[in-house]
mmCIF file of C-alpha atoms and ligand atoms in Angstrom:
data_model
loop_
_atom_site.group_PDB
_atom_site.id
_atom_site.type_symbol
_atom_site.label_atom_id
_atom_site.label_comp_id
_atom_site.label_asym_id
_atom_site.label_seq_id
_atom_site.Cartn_x
_atom_site.Cartn_y
_atom_site.Cartn_z
ATOM 1 C CA MET A 1 0.125 0.085 0.180
ATOM 2 C CA SER A 2 1.584 3.639 -1.315
ATOM 3 C CA PHE A 3 -0.160 6.857 -0.124
ATOM 4 C CA ASN A 4 0.537 10.540 0.868
ATOM 5 C CA MET A 5 -1.437 12.480 3.639
ATOM 6 C CA ILE A 6 -0.835 16.205 4.963
ATOM 7 C CA LEU A 7 -1.506 16.920 8.249
ATOM 8 C CA PHE A 8 -3.606 19.965 8.090
ATOM 9 C CA GLY A 9 -4.190 22.408 11.081
ATOM 10 C CA PRO A 10 -2.744 25.355 13.140
ATOM 11 C CA PRO A 11 0.292 25.665 15.420
ATOM 12 C CA GLY A 12 -0.302 23.593 18.541
ATOM 13 C CA ALA A 13 -2.836 21.249 17.348
ATOM 14 C CA GLY A 14 -0.834 18.129 17.495
ATOM 15 C CA LYS A 15 0.510 17.719 13.609
ATOM 16 C CA GLY A 16 3.486 16.784 14.667
ATOM 17 C CA THR A 17 2.839 14.650 17.593
ATOM 18 C CA GLN A 18 0.847 12.785 15.747
ATOM 19 C CA ALA A 19 2.761 12.465 12.690
ATOM 20 C CA GLY A 20 5.460 10.962 15.019
ATOM 21 C CA ARG A 21 3.255 8.545 16.158
ATOM 22 C CA LEU A 22 1.604 7.710 13.364
ATOM 23 C CA GLN A 23 4.805 6.854 10.813
ATOM 24 C CA GLU A 24 6.101 3.647 12.289
ATOM 25 C CA LYS A 25 2.505 2.143 12.803
ATOM 26 C CA LEU A 26 1.901 3.547 8.717
ATOM 27 C CA GLY A 27 5.375 2.547 7.642
ATOM 28 C CA ILE A 28 5.484 6.063 5.821
ATOM 29 C CA PRO A 29 8.015 9.129 7.204
ATOM 30 C CA GLN A 30 6.985 12.412 8.653
ATOM 31 C CA LEU A 31 8.029 14.949 6.473
ATOM 32 C CA SER A 32 7.949 18.389 9.316
ATOM 33 C CA THR A 33 9.262 21.398 6.811
ATOM 34 C CA GLY A 34 9.206 23.274 10.757
ATOM 35 C CA ASP A 35 11.771 20.600 11.906
ATOM 36 C CA MET A 36 13.844 20.908 8.565
ATOM 37 C CA LEU A 37 13.910 24.412 8.692
ATOM 38 C CA ARG A 38 14.999 23.935 12.852
ATOM 39 C CA ALA A 39 17.934 21.381 11.331
ATOM 40 C CA ALA A 40 19.132 23.798 9.022
ATOM 41 C CA VAL A 41 18.931 26.736 11.817
ATOM 42 C CA ALA A 42 21.252 24.799 13.850
ATOM 43 C CA GLU A 43 23.478 23.732 11.210
ATOM 44 C CA GLY A 44 23.967 27.135 10.390
ATOM 45 C CA THR A 45 23.351 26.773 6.563
ATOM 46 C CA GLU A 46 22.701 29.714 4.778
ATOM 47 C CA LEU A 47 19.394 28.617 4.355
ATOM 48 C CA GLY A 48 19.075 28.306 8.168
ATOM 49 C CA LYS A 49 20.353 31.704 8.481
ATOM 50 C CA GLN A 50 17.811 33.203 6.023
ATOM 51 C CA ALA A 51 15.139 31.619 8.025
ATOM 52 C CA ALA A 52 15.756 31.908 11.625
ATOM 53 C CA GLU A 53 14.663 35.362 11.950
ATOM 54 C CA ILE A 54 11.330 35.010 9.742
ATOM 55 C CA MET A 55 10.598 31.803 12.301
ATOM 56 C CA GLU A 56 11.446 34.307 15.296
ATOM 57 C CA ARG A 57 8.813 36.300 14.080
ATOM 58 C CA GLY A 58 6.333 34.126 13.267
ATOM 59 C CA ASP A 59 6.042 34.996 9.889
ATOM 60 C CA LEU A 60 5.950 32.304 7.015
ATOM 61 C CA VAL A 61 9.424 31.163 5.284
ATOM 62 C CA SER A 62 9.060 32.101 1.323
ATOM 63 C CA ASP A 63 7.417 29.295 -0.905
ATOM 64 C CA GLU A 64 10.960 29.214 -2.652
ATOM 65 C CA ILE A 65 12.721 27.842 0.194
ATOM 66 C CA ILE A 66 10.140 25.478 1.278
ATOM 67 C CA LEU A 67 9.321 24.164 -1.891
ATOM 68 C CA GLY A 68 13.495 23.275 -2.673
ATOM 69 C CA MET A 69 13.427 21.689 0.814
ATOM 70 C CA ILE A 70 10.290 19.273 0.287
ATOM 71 C CA SER A 71 10.965 18.640 -3.520
ATOM 72 C CA GLU A 72 14.205 17.451 -2.263
ATOM 73 C CA ARG A 73 12.866 15.518 0.046
ATOM 74 C CA ILE A 74 10.195 13.193 -1.421
ATOM 75 C CA GLU A 75 12.666 12.176 -3.967
ATOM 76 C CA LYS A 76 14.731 10.213 -1.199
ATOM 77 C CA PRO A 77 14.337 6.350 -1.368
ATOM 78 C CA ASP A 78 12.546 6.178 2.342
ATOM 79 C CA CYS A 79 9.556 8.443 0.693
ATOM 80 C CA GLU A 80 8.875 5.646 -2.087
ATOM 81 C CA LYS A 81 5.996 4.289 -0.249
ATOM 82 C CA GLY A 82 4.466 7.432 0.144
ATOM 83 C CA TYR A 83 4.737 10.257 2.855
ATOM 84 C CA MET A 84 2.767 12.200 5.602
ATOM 85 C CA LEU A 85 3.465 15.659 5.283
ATOM 86 C CA ASP A 86 3.514 17.806 8.670
ATOM 87 C CA GLY A 87 3.224 22.040 8.479
ATOM 88 C CA PHE A 88 3.516 21.406 4.960
ATOM 89 C CA PRO A 89 1.420 23.077 2.598
ATOM 90 C CA ARG A 90 1.204 26.453 4.764
ATOM 91 C CA THR A 91 -0.116 28.844 1.172
ATOM 92 C CA ILE A 92 -1.993 28.228 -1.966
ATOM 93 C CA GLY A 93 1.314 28.296 -3.685
ATOM 94 C CA GLN A 94 2.299 25.460 -1.794
ATOM 95 C CA ALA A 95 -0.244 23.583 -2.339
ATOM 96 C CA GLU A 96 -0.293 23.817 -6.334
ATOM 97 C CA ALA A 97 3.020 23.077 -6.247
ATOM 98 C CA LEU A 98 2.904 20.006 -4.392
ATOM 99 C CA ASP A 99 0.145 19.115 -7.041
ATOM 100 C CA ASP A 100 2.278 19.564 -9.765
ATOM 101 C CA MET A 101 5.034 17.222 -7.764
ATOM 102 C CA LEU A 102 2.358 14.706 -7.335
ATOM 103 C CA ARG A 103 1.348 14.911 -10.931
ATOM 104 C CA VAL A 104 4.634 14.603 -12.289
ATOM 105 C CA SER A 105 5.646 11.649 -10.218
ATOM 106 C CA GLY A 106 2.815 9.908 -11.192
ATOM 107 C CA ARG A 107 1.246 10.005 -7.765
ATOM 108 C CA SER A 108 -1.572 11.273 -5.737
ATOM 109 C CA LEU A 109 -2.736 13.121 -2.429
ATOM 110 C CA ASP A 110 -4.518 10.481 -0.648
ATOM 111 C CA TYR A 111 -5.720 12.195 2.519
ATOM 112 C CA VAL A 112 -5.761 15.647 4.032
ATOM 113 C CA ILE A 113 -6.510 15.504 7.818
ATOM 114 C CA ASN A 114 -7.367 18.448 9.347
ATOM 115 C CA LEU A 115 -6.976 18.742 13.329
ATOM 116 C CA LYS A 116 -9.598 21.105 14.516
ATOM 117 C CA VAL A 117 -8.441 22.645 17.927
ATOM 118 C CA ASP A 118 -9.851 25.596 19.732
ATOM 119 C CA ASN A 119 -7.502 29.115 19.817
ATOM 120 C CA GLU A 120 -7.522 29.238 24.048
ATOM 121 C CA GLU A 121 -6.297 25.100 23.890
ATOM 122 C CA LEU A 122 -3.935 25.852 21.089
ATOM 123 C CA LYS A 123 -2.511 28.689 23.416
ATOM 124 C CA LYS A 124 -2.654 26.438 26.546
ATOM 125 C CA ARG A 125 -0.557 23.765 24.499
ATOM 126 C CA ILE A 126 2.067 26.220 22.998
ATOM 127 C CA ALA A 127 2.484 27.361 26.534
ATOM 128 C CA GLY A 128 2.795 24.099 27.760
ATOM 129 C CA ARG A 129 5.570 22.831 25.389
ATOM 130 C CA ALA A 130 7.903 26.103 26.312
ATOM 131 C CA GLN A 131 7.345 25.274 29.787
ATOM 132 C CA GLU A 132 8.055 21.485 29.788
ATOM 133 C CA ALA A 133 11.419 22.373 27.666
ATOM 134 C CA ILE A 134 12.305 24.276 30.380
ATOM 135 C CA ASP A 135 11.595 21.887 32.907
ATOM 136 C CA ALA A 136 13.446 19.150 30.835
ATOM 137 C CA GLY A 137 16.782 21.890 31.436
ATOM 138 C CA LYS A 138 16.282 22.250 27.606
ATOM 139 C CA GLU A 139 15.676 25.592 25.648
ATOM 140 C CA PRO A 140 12.611 26.145 24.455
ATOM 141 C CA ARG A 141 11.488 27.484 20.711
ATOM 142 C CA LYS A 142 12.096 30.699 20.126
ATOM 143 C CA ASP A 143 8.921 30.756 18.668
ATOM 144 C CA ASP A 144 6.988 29.059 21.537
ATOM 145 C CA ASN A 145 6.054 32.897 23.566
ATOM 146 C CA ALA A 146 2.586 34.360 23.692
ATOM 147 C CA GLU A 147 3.980 36.997 21.067
ATOM 148 C CA THR A 148 5.315 34.963 18.439
ATOM 149 C CA PHE A 149 2.351 32.956 18.961
ATOM 150 C CA ALA A 150 -0.439 35.438 18.248
ATOM 151 C CA LYS A 151 1.647 36.088 15.261
ATOM 152 C CA ARG A 152 1.443 32.326 14.050
ATOM 153 C CA LEU A 153 -1.976 32.157 14.480
ATOM 154 C CA GLU A 154 -2.260 35.485 12.321
ATOM 155 C CA SER A 155 -0.197 33.955 9.748
ATOM 156 C CA TYR A 156 -2.112 30.399 9.728
ATOM 157 C CA ASN A 157 -5.392 32.692 9.460
ATOM 158 C CA ALA A 158 -4.053 34.941 6.558
ATOM 159 C CA GLN A 159 -2.126 32.547 4.571
ATOM 160 C CA THR A 160 -2.586 29.029 5.628
ATOM 161 C CA LEU A 161 -6.798 28.684 6.331
ATOM 162 C CA PRO A 162 -7.489 29.900 2.755
ATOM 163 C CA VAL A 163 -5.690 26.276 2.180
ATOM 164 C CA LEU A 164 -8.140 24.509 3.929
ATOM 165 C CA GLY A 165 -10.781 25.709 1.427
ATOM 166 C CA TYR A 166 -8.610 24.559 -1.460
ATOM 167 C CA TYR A 167 -9.026 20.971 -0.387
ATOM 168 C CA GLU A 168 -12.658 21.540 0.335
ATOM 169 C CA GLU A 169 -13.412 23.176 -3.451
ATOM 170 C CA ARG A 170 -12.275 19.565 -4.185
ATOM 171 C CA ALA A 171 -14.630 17.443 -2.037
ATOM 172 C CA ALA A 172 -15.822 15.215 -5.006
ATOM 173 C CA GLU A 173 -11.939 13.597 -4.654
ATOM 174 C CA GLY A 174 -13.034 12.725 -1.065
ATOM 175 C CA VAL A 175 -9.638 13.479 0.102
ATOM 176 C CA LEU A 176 -10.364 15.547 2.765
ATOM 177 C CA HIS A 177 -11.206 14.522 6.614
ATOM 178 C CA HIS A 178 -11.685 16.509 9.766
ATOM 179 C CA VAL A 179 -10.928 15.389 13.298
ATOM 180 C CA ASP A 180 -11.487 16.579 16.339
ATOM 181 C CA GLY A 181 -7.832 17.378 17.800
ATOM 182 C CA MET A 182 -9.246 18.224 21.079
ATOM 183 C CA GLN A 183 -9.240 15.007 22.561
ATOM 184 C CA GLU A 184 -6.798 12.527 24.139
ATOM 185 C CA ILE A 185 -3.114 12.208 22.169
ATOM 186 C CA ASP A 186 -4.531 8.596 21.692
ATOM 187 C CA THR A 187 -7.903 9.124 20.465
ATOM 188 C CA VAL A 188 -6.941 11.477 17.883
ATOM 189 C CA THR A 189 -4.272 8.816 16.739
ATOM 190 C CA ALA A 190 -7.118 5.799 16.186
ATOM 191 C CA ASP A 191 -9.580 8.368 14.495
ATOM 192 C CA ILE A 192 -6.972 8.994 11.677
ATOM 193 C CA GLU A 193 -6.201 5.487 12.069
ATOM 194 C CA ALA A 194 -9.724 4.593 11.267
ATOM 195 C CA ILE A 195 -9.602 6.996 8.172
ATOM 196 C CA ILE A 196 -7.178 5.516 6.712
ATOM 197 C CA ASN A 197 -8.131 2.072 7.097
ATOM 198 C CA GLY A 198 -11.335 3.385 5.606
HETATM 199 P P1 AMP B 1 6.002 24.137 12.811
HETATM 200 O O1 AMP B 1 7.199 23.612 13.340
HETATM 201 O O2 AMP B 1 5.310 23.269 11.647
HETATM 202 O O3 AMP B 1 5.239 24.869 13.721
HETATM 203 O O4 AMP B 1 7.009 25.709 11.866
HETATM 204 C C1 AMP B 1 7.683 26.385 12.391
HETATM 205 C C2 AMP B 1 7.969 27.743 11.583
HETATM 206 O O5 AMP B 1 8.695 27.636 10.344
HETATM 207 C C3 AMP B 1 6.453 28.451 11.026
HETATM 208 O O6 AMP B 1 6.288 29.540 12.039
HETATM 209 C C4 AMP B 1 7.131 29.048 9.939
HETATM 210 O O7 AMP B 1 8.017 30.310 10.340
HETATM 211 C C5 AMP B 1 8.369 28.179 9.531
HETATM 212 N N1 AMP B 1 7.640 27.238 8.414
HETATM 213 C C6 AMP B 1 7.376 25.628 8.661
HETATM 214 N N2 AMP B 1 6.665 25.351 7.442
HETATM 215 C C7 AMP B 1 6.738 26.127 6.696
HETATM 216 C C8 AMP B 1 5.677 26.325 5.497
HETATM 217 N N3 AMP B 1 5.143 25.137 4.858
HETATM 218 N N4 AMP B 1 5.807 27.274 4.696
HETATM 219 C C9 AMP B 1 6.419 28.696 5.027
HETATM 220 N N5 AMP B 1 7.025 28.586 6.483
HETATM 221 C C10 AMP B 1 7.360 27.552 7.238
#
Protein backbone atom coordinates (compact mmCIF):
# COMPACT_ATOMS: atom_id res chain seq x y z
CA MET A 1 0.00 0.00 0.00
CA SER A 2 1.33 3.42 -0.92
CA PHE A 3 -0.28 6.70 0.03
CA ASN A 4 0.45 10.35 0.66
CA MET A 5 -1.18 12.43 3.32
CA ILE A 6 -1.19 15.89 4.85
CA LEU A 7 -1.64 16.64 8.53
CA PHE A 8 -3.25 20.04 8.55
CA GLY A 9 -4.07 22.45 11.35
CA PRO A 10 -2.96 25.53 13.30
CA PRO A 11 0.22 25.71 15.40
CA GLY A 12 -0.23 23.51 18.46
CA ALA A 13 -2.96 21.34 16.93
CA GLY A 14 -0.84 18.21 17.37
CA LYS A 15 0.33 17.66 13.78
CA GLY A 16 3.88 16.79 14.80
CA THR A 17 2.78 14.63 17.73
CA GLN A 18 0.37 12.65 15.56
CA ALA A 19 2.78 12.35 12.62
CA GLY A 20 5.48 11.07 14.98
CA ARG A 21 3.15 8.41 16.37
CA LEU A 22 1.75 7.43 12.99
CA GLN A 23 4.94 7.05 11.02
CA GLU A 24 5.78 3.69 12.60
CA LYS A 25 2.23 2.41 12.49
CA LEU A 26 1.76 3.40 8.86
CA GLY A 27 5.29 2.73 7.64
CA ILE A 28 5.72 6.09 5.94
CA PRO A 29 7.97 8.94 7.07
CA GLN A 30 6.92 12.21 8.70
CA LEU A 31 8.13 15.15 6.63
CA SER A 32 8.03 18.23 8.84
CA THR A 33 9.12 21.45 7.12
CA GLY A 34 9.41 23.07 10.57
CA ASP A 35 11.84 20.32 11.73
CA MET A 36 13.84 20.66 8.49
CA LEU A 37 14.12 24.41 9.00
CA ARG A 38 15.10 24.05 12.67
CA ALA A 39 17.81 21.55 11.63
CA ALA A 40 19.12 24.05 9.06
CA VAL A 41 19.13 26.80 11.72
CA ALA A 42 21.01 24.53 14.16
CA GLU A 43 23.57 23.63 11.46
CA GLY A 44 24.02 27.30 10.61
CA THR A 45 23.55 26.75 6.86
CA GLU A 46 22.84 29.67 4.54
CA LEU A 47 19.19 28.58 4.37
CA GLY A 48 19.07 28.34 8.16
CA LYS A 49 20.41 31.86 8.51
CA GLN A 50 17.73 33.18 6.16
CA ALA A 51 14.96 31.28 7.92
CA ALA A 52 15.85 31.91 11.58
CA GLU A 53 14.70 35.49 11.79
CA ILE A 54 11.49 34.83 9.87
CA MET A 55 10.62 31.91 12.17
CA GLU A 56 11.34 33.93 15.29
CA ARG A 57 8.92 36.56 14.06
CA GLY A 58 6.21 33.97 13.45
CA ASP A 59 6.06 34.73 9.73
CA LEU A 60 6.15 32.17 6.95
CA VAL A 61 9.36 31.29 5.16
CA SER A 62 9.17 31.90 1.39
CA ASP A 63 7.51 29.33 -0.86
CA GLU A 64 10.73 29.18 -2.87
CA ILE A 65 12.80 27.97 0.12
CA ILE A 66 10.13 25.56 1.32
CA LEU A 67 9.50 24.06 -2.12
CA GLY A 68 13.22 23.59 -2.74
CA MET A 69 13.48 21.69 0.56
CA ILE A 70 10.41 19.52 0.15
CA SER A 71 10.96 18.62 -3.52
CA GLU A 72 14.40 17.31 -2.61
CA ARG A 73 13.10 15.41 0.41
CA ILE A 74 10.29 13.53 -1.35
CA GLU A 75 12.77 12.12 -3.85
CA LYS A 76 14.57 10.20 -1.07
CA PRO A 77 14.17 6.39 -1.11
CA ASP A 78 12.22 6.30 2.19
CA CYS A 79 9.38 8.20 0.48
CA GLU A 80 8.80 5.48 -2.10
CA LYS A 81 5.82 4.09 -0.17
CA GLY A 82 4.46 7.54 0.49
CA TYR A 83 4.88 10.25 3.09
CA MET A 84 3.09 12.25 5.73
CA LEU A 85 3.39 16.02 5.36
CA ASP A 86 3.44 17.90 8.66
CA GLY A 87 3.29 21.70 8.40
CA PHE A 88 3.21 21.72 4.60
CA PRO A 89 1.49 23.08 2.51
CA ARG A 90 0.96 26.38 4.35
CA THR A 91 0.06 28.61 1.37
CA ILE A 92 -2.06 28.18 -1.74
CA GLY A 93 1.15 28.45 -3.79
CA GLN A 94 2.62 25.49 -1.86
CA ALA A 95 -0.58 23.46 -2.30
CA GLU A 96 -0.54 24.07 -6.06
CA ALA A 97 3.15 23.19 -6.28
CA LEU A 98 2.49 19.98 -4.34
CA ASP A 99 -0.21 19.05 -6.86
CA ASP A 100 2.31 19.61 -9.67
CA MET A 101 4.98 17.52 -7.93
CA LEU A 102 2.52 14.70 -7.36
CA ARG A 103 1.30 14.82 -10.94
CA VAL A 104 4.84 14.73 -12.37
CA SER A 105 5.73 11.69 -10.25
CA GLY A 106 2.45 9.94 -11.05
CA ARG A 107 1.34 10.00 -7.43
CA SER A 108 -1.85 11.11 -5.76
CA LEU A 109 -2.85 12.99 -2.64
CA ASP A 110 -4.86 10.52 -0.63
CA TYR A 111 -5.72 12.13 2.72
CA VAL A 112 -5.82 15.63 4.10
CA ILE A 113 -6.46 15.36 7.84
CA ASN A 114 -7.63 18.63 9.38
CA LEU A 115 -7.01 18.69 13.14
CA LYS A 116 -9.53 21.02 14.77
CA VAL A 117 -8.51 22.68 18.05
CA ASP A 118 -9.83 25.96 19.46
CA ASN A 119 -7.58 28.99 19.96
CA GLU A 120 -7.60 28.95 23.79
CA GLU A 121 -6.42 25.35 23.82
CA LEU A 122 -3.71 26.10 21.22
CA LYS A 123 -2.39 28.91 23.36
CA LYS A 124 -2.32 26.64 26.41
CA ARG A 125 -0.51 23.88 24.54
CA ILE A 126 2.20 26.18 23.19
CA ALA A 127 2.82 27.63 26.67
CA GLY A 128 2.87 24.06 28.03
CA ARG A 129 5.39 22.95 25.42
CA ALA A 130 7.71 25.85 26.30
CA GLN A 131 7.41 25.06 30.04
CA GLU A 132 8.10 21.35 29.44
CA ALA A 133 11.33 22.22 27.64
CA ILE A 134 12.39 24.50 30.50
CA ASP A 135 11.54 21.81 33.08
CA ALA A 136 13.67 19.34 31.12
CA GLY A 137 16.58 21.79 31.19
CA LYS A 138 16.30 22.47 27.46
CA GLU A 139 15.88 25.72 25.63
CA PRO A 140 12.28 26.11 24.46
CA ARG A 141 11.57 26.84 20.81
CA LYS A 142 12.22 30.51 20.15
CA ASP A 143 8.74 30.86 18.61
CA ASP A 144 6.89 29.21 21.52
CA ASN A 145 6.18 32.43 23.41
CA ALA A 146 2.87 34.29 23.68
CA GLU A 147 3.82 37.11 21.33
CA THR A 148 5.21 34.98 18.51
CA PHE A 149 2.40 32.48 18.92
CA ALA A 150 -0.14 35.26 18.29
CA LYS A 151 1.74 36.11 15.09
CA ARG A 152 1.90 32.44 14.03
CA LEU A 153 -1.84 32.19 14.48
CA GLU A 154 -2.28 35.34 12.42
CA SER A 155 -0.10 33.88 9.64
CA TYR A 156 -2.16 30.69 9.84
CA ASN A 157 -5.48 32.50 9.51
CA ALA A 158 -4.30 34.77 6.69
CA GLN A 159 -2.18 32.42 4.60
CA THR A 160 -2.79 28.82 5.62
CA LEU A 161 -6.53 28.63 6.29
CA PRO A 162 -7.26 29.34 2.58
CA VAL A 163 -5.46 26.05 1.83
CA LEU A 164 -8.31 24.28 3.63
CA GLY A 165 -10.73 26.00 1.25
CA TYR A 166 -8.57 24.78 -1.63
CA TYR A 167 -9.14 21.16 -0.56
CA GLU A 168 -12.78 21.79 0.38
CA GLU A 169 -13.42 22.86 -3.20
CA ARG A 170 -12.23 19.44 -4.29
CA ALA A 171 -14.64 17.63 -2.00
CA ALA A 172 -15.57 15.26 -4.82
CA GLU A 173 -12.14 13.62 -4.53
CA GLY A 174 -12.98 12.74 -0.92
CA VAL A 175 -9.51 13.50 0.40
CA LEU A 176 -10.43 15.97 3.15
CA HIS A 177 -11.29 14.64 6.62
CA HIS A 178 -11.87 16.57 9.83
CA VAL A 179 -10.71 15.20 13.19
CA ASP A 180 -11.47 16.60 16.63
CA GLY A 181 -7.99 17.48 17.87
CA MET A 182 -9.28 18.41 21.34
CA GLN A 183 -9.54 14.73 22.27
CA GLU A 184 -6.92 12.64 24.08
CA ILE A 185 -3.78 12.03 21.98
CA ASP A 186 -4.55 8.28 21.65
CA THR A 187 -8.12 8.97 20.52
CA VAL A 188 -6.93 11.41 17.85
CA THR A 189 -4.42 8.81 16.60
CA ALA A 190 -7.18 6.16 16.52
CA ASP A 191 -9.51 8.48 14.58
CA ILE A 192 -6.82 9.13 11.96
CA GLU A 193 -6.05 5.41 11.68
CA ALA A 194 -9.76 4.69 11.24
CA ILE A 195 -9.91 7.13 8.31
CA ILE A 196 -6.91 5.50 6.65
CA ASN A 197 -8.07 1.96 7.26
CA GLY A 198 -11.41 2.98 5.79
P1 LIG B 1 6.22 24.39 12.65
O1 LIG B 1 7.30 23.58 13.29
O2 LIG B 1 5.47 23.65 11.61
O3 LIG B 1 5.34 25.07 13.66
O4 LIG B 1 6.98 25.56 11.87
C1 LIG B 1 7.76 26.53 12.55
C2 LIG B 1 8.00 27.72 11.65
O5 LIG B 1 8.72 27.32 10.49
C3 LIG B 1 6.74 28.40 11.10
O6 LIG B 1 6.20 29.32 12.01
C4 LIG B 1 7.30 29.07 9.86
O7 LIG B 1 8.03 30.23 10.15
C5 LIG B 1 8.26 28.02 9.35
N1 LIG B 1 7.60 27.04 8.43
C6 LIG B 1 7.44 25.71 8.65
N2 LIG B 1 6.81 25.13 7.62
C7 LIG B 1 6.58 26.11 6.71
C8 LIG B 1 5.93 26.16 5.45
N3 LIG B 1 5.40 25.05 4.89
N4 LIG B 1 5.85 27.36 4.82
C9 LIG B 1 6.38 28.48 5.37
N5 LIG B 1 6.98 28.52 6.55
C10 LIG B 1 7.10 27.34 7.24
